[in-house]
Amino acid sequence: MTRHILFSALLTILAALPQLAAAQSAEALDFHARFEERCFSCHGHSGPFIRDHLQIDDTGAIVTENGRSVDALLDRHAGGLDEAEKPLFLSVFRKQIETGGLFRDKCIICHDRAYELARLKLILRDGRVMGRYSDRDIGTFLLNHGRLTPDEAELMTDVFFALLQGRR
């Protein structure tokens, strides 16, 4: 009887391992936490660093001020990023460059940093950025919020989506 209980408990634990790994993986994919952990001490906050030192070249690649590929750089710089982190970093970098400081220019007067707003107030649900507590579609909400143009609302929604990738 005791062996049966132990075996059953072991099966329960083993069944829960994939969910635990997924939860840890999701946490590891938090762009801002990883950027602050790995990059902040040398590069400062991600937004200003990205906008001041990275650009998108004529081919659509993200490059440094010297024209070096950021994709290749992320494989080796400071030990490199793992396979799950690199696409997330590139996605957020691209959105930061594309917005050109839109959040800083139009939103920060009322809201904390974009990452904090996304982390505390927003969530991805069915592939859409939604208000965590209001359940509002943020893409639609931003069309009538903060004096954003439709293009700016779409850009900000894309930024929030990029920041929320990997988070549960």
PDB file of N, CA and C in Angstrom, residues 26 29-31 88 91-92 95 115 117-139 154-168:
ATOM      1  N   ALA A  26       8.690  30.504 -19.475  1.00  0.00           N
ATOM      2  CA  ALA A  26       7.961  31.751 -19.695  1.00  0.00           C
ATOM      3  C   ALA A  26       8.612  32.886 -18.922  1.00  0.00           C
ATOM      4  N   LEU A  29      11.673  34.175 -20.530  1.00  0.00           N
ATOM      5  CA  LEU A  29      11.434  34.942 -21.735  1.00  0.00           C
ATOM      6  C   LEU A  29      10.927  36.358 -21.455  1.00  0.00           C
ATOM      7  N   ASP A  30      10.992  36.800 -20.246  1.00  0.00           N
ATOM      8  CA  ASP A  30      10.619  38.159 -19.905  1.00  0.00           C
ATOM      9  C   ASP A  30      11.751  39.064 -20.383  1.00  0.00           C
ATOM     10  N   PHE A  31      11.533  39.748 -21.521  1.00  0.00           N
ATOM     11  CA  PHE A  31      12.580  40.558 -22.134  1.00  0.00           C
ATOM     12  C   PHE A  31      13.206  41.525 -21.144  1.00  0.00           C
ATOM     13  N   LEU A  88      13.101  36.999 -29.170  1.00  0.00           N
ATOM     14  CA  LEU A  88      12.391  37.973 -28.345  1.00  0.00           C
ATOM     15  C   LEU A  88      13.168  39.285 -28.299  1.00  0.00           C
ATOM     16  N   SER A  91      12.884  41.063 -31.614  1.00  0.00           N
ATOM     17  CA  SER A  91      11.538  41.600 -31.800  1.00  0.00           C
ATOM     18  C   SER A  91      11.360  42.911 -31.027  1.00  0.00           C
ATOM     19  N   VAL A  92      11.777  42.922 -29.772  1.00  0.00           N
ATOM     20  CA  VAL A  92      11.639  44.132 -28.956  1.00  0.00           C
ATOM     21  C   VAL A  92      12.564  45.225 -29.491  1.00  0.00           C
ATOM     22  N   LYS A  95      10.886  46.857 -32.486  1.00  0.00           N
ATOM     23  CA  LYS A  95       9.763  47.727 -32.121  1.00  0.00           C
ATOM     24  C   LYS A  95      10.254  49.016 -31.474  1.00  0.00           C
ATOM     25  N   TYR A 115       7.499  49.147 -20.224  1.00  0.00           N
ATOM     26  CA  TYR A 115       7.585  47.796 -19.675  1.00  0.00           C
ATOM     27  C   TYR A 115       6.719  47.662 -18.433  1.00  0.00           C
ATOM     28  N   LEU A 117       4.101  49.453 -17.539  1.00  0.00           N
ATOM     29  CA  LEU A 117       2.695  49.490 -17.926  1.00  0.00           C
ATOM     30  C   LEU A 117       2.264  48.132 -18.475  1.00  0.00           C
ATOM     31  N   ALA A 118       3.070  47.575 -19.366  1.00  0.00           N
ATOM     32  CA  ALA A 118       2.734  46.268 -19.943  1.00  0.00           C
ATOM     33  C   ALA A 118       2.689  45.192 -18.859  1.00  0.00           C
ATOM     34  N   ARG A 119       3.692  45.181 -18.003  1.00  0.00           N
ATOM     35  CA  ARG A 119       3.793  44.137 -16.976  1.00  0.00           C
ATOM     36  C   ARG A 119       2.642  44.188 -15.984  1.00  0.00           C
ATOM     37  N   LEU A 120       2.274  45.392 -15.583  1.00  0.00           N
ATOM     38  CA  LEU A 120       1.271  45.527 -14.530  1.00  0.00           C
ATOM     39  C   LEU A 120      -0.173  45.596 -15.043  1.00  0.00           C
ATOM     40  N   LYS A 121      -0.384  46.156 -16.218  1.00  0.00           N
ATOM     41  CA  LYS A 121      -1.752  46.454 -16.648  1.00  0.00           C
ATOM     42  C   LYS A 121      -2.236  45.688 -17.872  1.00  0.00           C
ATOM     43  N   LEU A 122      -1.312  45.014 -18.589  1.00  0.00           N
ATOM     44  CA  LEU A 122      -1.695  44.377 -19.853  1.00  0.00           C
ATOM     45  C   LEU A 122      -1.401  42.887 -19.836  1.00  0.00           C
ATOM     46  N   ILE A 123      -2.038  42.180 -20.759  1.00  0.00           N
ATOM     47  CA  ILE A 123      -1.846  40.735 -20.874  1.00  0.00           C
ATOM     48  C   ILE A 123      -2.111  40.333 -22.329  1.00  0.00           C
ATOM     49  N   LEU A 124      -1.466  39.274 -22.774  1.00  0.00           N
ATOM     50  CA  LEU A 124      -1.786  38.716 -24.084  1.00  0.00           C
ATOM     51  C   LEU A 124      -2.873  37.677 -23.901  1.00  0.00           C
ATOM     52  N   ARG A 125      -3.932  37.832 -24.664  1.00  0.00           N
ATOM     53  CA  ARG A 125      -5.029  36.875 -24.610  1.00  0.00           C
ATOM     54  C   ARG A 125      -5.461  36.589 -26.044  1.00  0.00           C
ATOM     55  N   ASP A 126      -5.373  35.331 -26.437  1.00  0.00           N
ATOM     56  CA  ASP A 126      -5.749  34.926 -27.797  1.00  0.00           C
ATOM     57  C   ASP A 126      -5.014  35.749 -28.853  1.00  0.00           C
ATOM     58  N   GLY A 127      -3.725  36.031 -28.593  1.00  0.00           N
ATOM     59  CA  GLY A 127      -2.902  36.748 -29.553  1.00  0.00           C
ATOM     60  C   GLY A 127      -3.143  38.248 -29.621  1.00  0.00           C
ATOM     61  N   ARG A 128      -3.921  38.780 -28.684  1.00  0.00           N
ATOM     62  CA  ARG A 128      -4.219  40.212 -28.662  1.00  0.00           C
ATOM     63  C   ARG A 128      -3.765  40.811 -27.336  1.00  0.00           C
ATOM     64  N   VAL A 129      -3.365  42.074 -27.386  1.00  0.00           N
ATOM     65  CA  VAL A 129      -2.998  42.802 -26.176  1.00  0.00           C
ATOM     66  C   VAL A 129      -4.290  43.298 -25.539  1.00  0.00           C
ATOM     67  N   MET A 130      -4.497  42.908 -24.293  1.00  0.00           N
ATOM     68  CA  MET A 130      -5.745  43.231 -23.590  1.00  0.00           C
ATOM     69  C   MET A 130      -5.424  43.889 -22.253  1.00  0.00           C
ATOM     70  N   GLY A 131      -6.362  44.685 -21.763  1.00  0.00           N
ATOM     71  CA  GLY A 131      -6.249  45.218 -20.420  1.00  0.00           C
ATOM     72  C   GLY A 131      -6.369  44.067 -19.429  1.00  0.00           C
ATOM     73  N   ARG A 132      -5.414  43.958 -18.536  1.00  0.00           N
ATOM     74  CA  ARG A 132      -5.402  42.841 -17.582  1.00  0.00           C
ATOM     75  C   ARG A 132      -6.676  42.812 -16.745  1.00  0.00           C
ATOM     76  N   TYR A 133      -7.160  43.957 -16.335  1.00  0.00           N
ATOM     77  CA  TYR A 133      -8.318  44.007 -15.456  1.00  0.00           C
ATOM     78  C   TYR A 133      -9.576  44.495 -16.174  1.00  0.00           C
ATOM     79  N   SER A 134      -9.402  45.320 -17.182  1.00  0.00           N
ATOM     80  CA  SER A 134     -10.564  45.853 -17.896  1.00  0.00           C
ATOM     81  C   SER A 134     -11.039  44.924 -19.004  1.00  0.00           C
ATOM     82  N   ASP A 135     -10.161  44.039 -19.451  1.00  0.00           N
ATOM     83  CA  ASP A 135     -10.432  43.119 -20.558  1.00  0.00           C
ATOM     84  C   ASP A 135     -10.700  43.874 -21.866  1.00  0.00           C
ATOM     85  N   ARG A 136     -10.201  45.112 -21.961  1.00  0.00           N
ATOM     86  CA  ARG A 136     -10.347  45.904 -23.188  1.00  0.00           C
ATOM     87  C   ARG A 136      -9.275  45.508 -24.188  1.00  0.00           C
ATOM     88  N   ASP A 137      -9.639  45.499 -25.453  1.00  0.00           N
ATOM     89  CA  ASP A 137      -8.666  45.321 -26.527  1.00  0.00           C
ATOM     90  C   ASP A 137      -7.867  46.624 -26.613  1.00  0.00           C
ATOM     91  N   ILE A 138      -6.567  46.543 -26.351  1.00  0.00           N
ATOM     92  CA  ILE A 138      -5.743  47.745 -26.253  1.00  0.00           C
ATOM     93  C   ILE A 138      -5.556  48.413 -27.613  1.00  0.00           C
ATOM     94  N   GLY A 139      -5.488  47.634 -28.685  1.00  0.00           N
ATOM     95  CA  GLY A 139      -5.379  48.223 -30.014  1.00  0.00           C
ATOM     96  C   GLY A 139      -6.543  49.149 -30.317  1.00  0.00           C
ATOM     97  N   GLU A 154      -1.279  51.642 -33.477  1.00  0.00           N
ATOM     98  CA  GLU A 154      -0.844  50.322 -33.945  1.00  0.00           C
ATOM     99  C   GLU A 154       0.600  50.039 -33.526  1.00  0.00           C
ATOM    100  N   LEU A 155       1.460  51.041 -33.649  1.00  0.00           N
ATOM    101  CA  LEU A 155       2.855  50.874 -33.217  1.00  0.00           C
ATOM    102  C   LEU A 155       2.943  50.547 -31.731  1.00  0.00           C
ATOM    103  N   MET A 156       2.190  51.293 -30.907  1.00  0.00           N
ATOM    104  CA  MET A 156       2.251  51.049 -29.458  1.00  0.00           C
ATOM    105  C   MET A 156       1.699  49.679 -29.115  1.00  0.00           C
ATOM    106  N   THR A 157       0.639  49.262 -29.797  1.00  0.00           N
ATOM    107  CA  THR A 157       0.095  47.924 -29.562  1.00  0.00           C
ATOM    108  C   THR A 157       1.141  46.875 -29.913  1.00  0.00           C
ATOM    109  N   ASP A 158       1.866  47.081 -31.004  1.00  0.00           N
ATOM    110  CA  ASP A 158       2.935  46.158 -31.396  1.00  0.00           C
ATOM    111  C   ASP A 158       4.055  46.123 -30.357  1.00  0.00           C
ATOM    112  N   VAL A 159       4.389  47.283 -29.806  1.00  0.00           N
ATOM    113  CA  VAL A 159       5.425  47.338 -28.765  1.00  0.00           C
ATOM    114  C   VAL A 159       4.969  46.545 -27.546  1.00  0.00           C
ATOM    115  N   PHE A 160       3.752  46.769 -27.114  1.00  0.00           N
ATOM    116  CA  PHE A 160       3.236  46.031 -25.955  1.00  0.00           C
ATOM    117  C   PHE A 160       3.213  44.532 -26.236  1.00  0.00           C
ATOM    118  N   PHE A 161       2.814  44.156 -27.434  1.00  0.00           N
ATOM    119  CA  PHE A 161       2.810  42.741 -27.807  1.00  0.00           C
ATOM    120  C   PHE A 161       4.233  42.173 -27.687  1.00  0.00           C
ATOM    121  N   ALA A 162       5.208  42.889 -28.228  1.00  0.00           N
ATOM    122  CA  ALA A 162       6.599  42.416 -28.166  1.00  0.00           C
ATOM    123  C   ALA A 162       7.058  42.286 -26.714  1.00  0.00           C
ATOM    124  N   LEU A 163       6.716  43.260 -25.883  1.00  0.00           N
ATOM    125  CA  LEU A 163       7.128  43.207 -24.477  1.00  0.00           C
ATOM    126  C   LEU A 163       6.466  42.058 -23.717  1.00  0.00           C
ATOM    127  N   LEU A 164       5.263  41.710 -24.111  1.00  0.00           N
ATOM    128  CA  LEU A 164       4.517  40.665 -23.407  1.00  0.00           C
ATOM    129  C   LEU A 164       4.789  39.261 -23.916  1.00  0.00           C
ATOM    130  N   GLN A 165       5.474  39.123 -25.044  1.00  0.00           N
ATOM    131  CA  GLN A 165       5.754  37.784 -25.580  1.00  0.00           C
ATOM    132  C   GLN A 165       6.424  36.925 -24.518  1.00  0.00           C
ATOM    133  N   GLY A 166       6.016  35.705 -24.447  1.00  0.00           N
ATOM    134  CA  GLY A 166       6.650  34.779 -23.520  1.00  0.00           C
ATOM    135  C   GLY A 166       6.106  34.843 -22.104  1.00  0.00           C
ATOM    136  N   ARG A 167       5.345  35.880 -21.792  1.00  0.00           N
ATOM    137  CA  ARG A 167       4.793  36.002 -20.434  1.00  0.00           C
ATOM    138  C   ARG A 167       3.435  35.331 -20.386  1.00  0.00           C
ATOM    139  N   ARG A 168       3.107  34.766 -19.274  1.00  0.00           N
ATOM    140  CA  ARG A 168       1.808  34.099 -19.109  1.00  0.00           C
ATOM    141  C   ARG A 168       0.961  34.893 -18.153  1.00  0.00           C
TER     142      ARG A 168
END
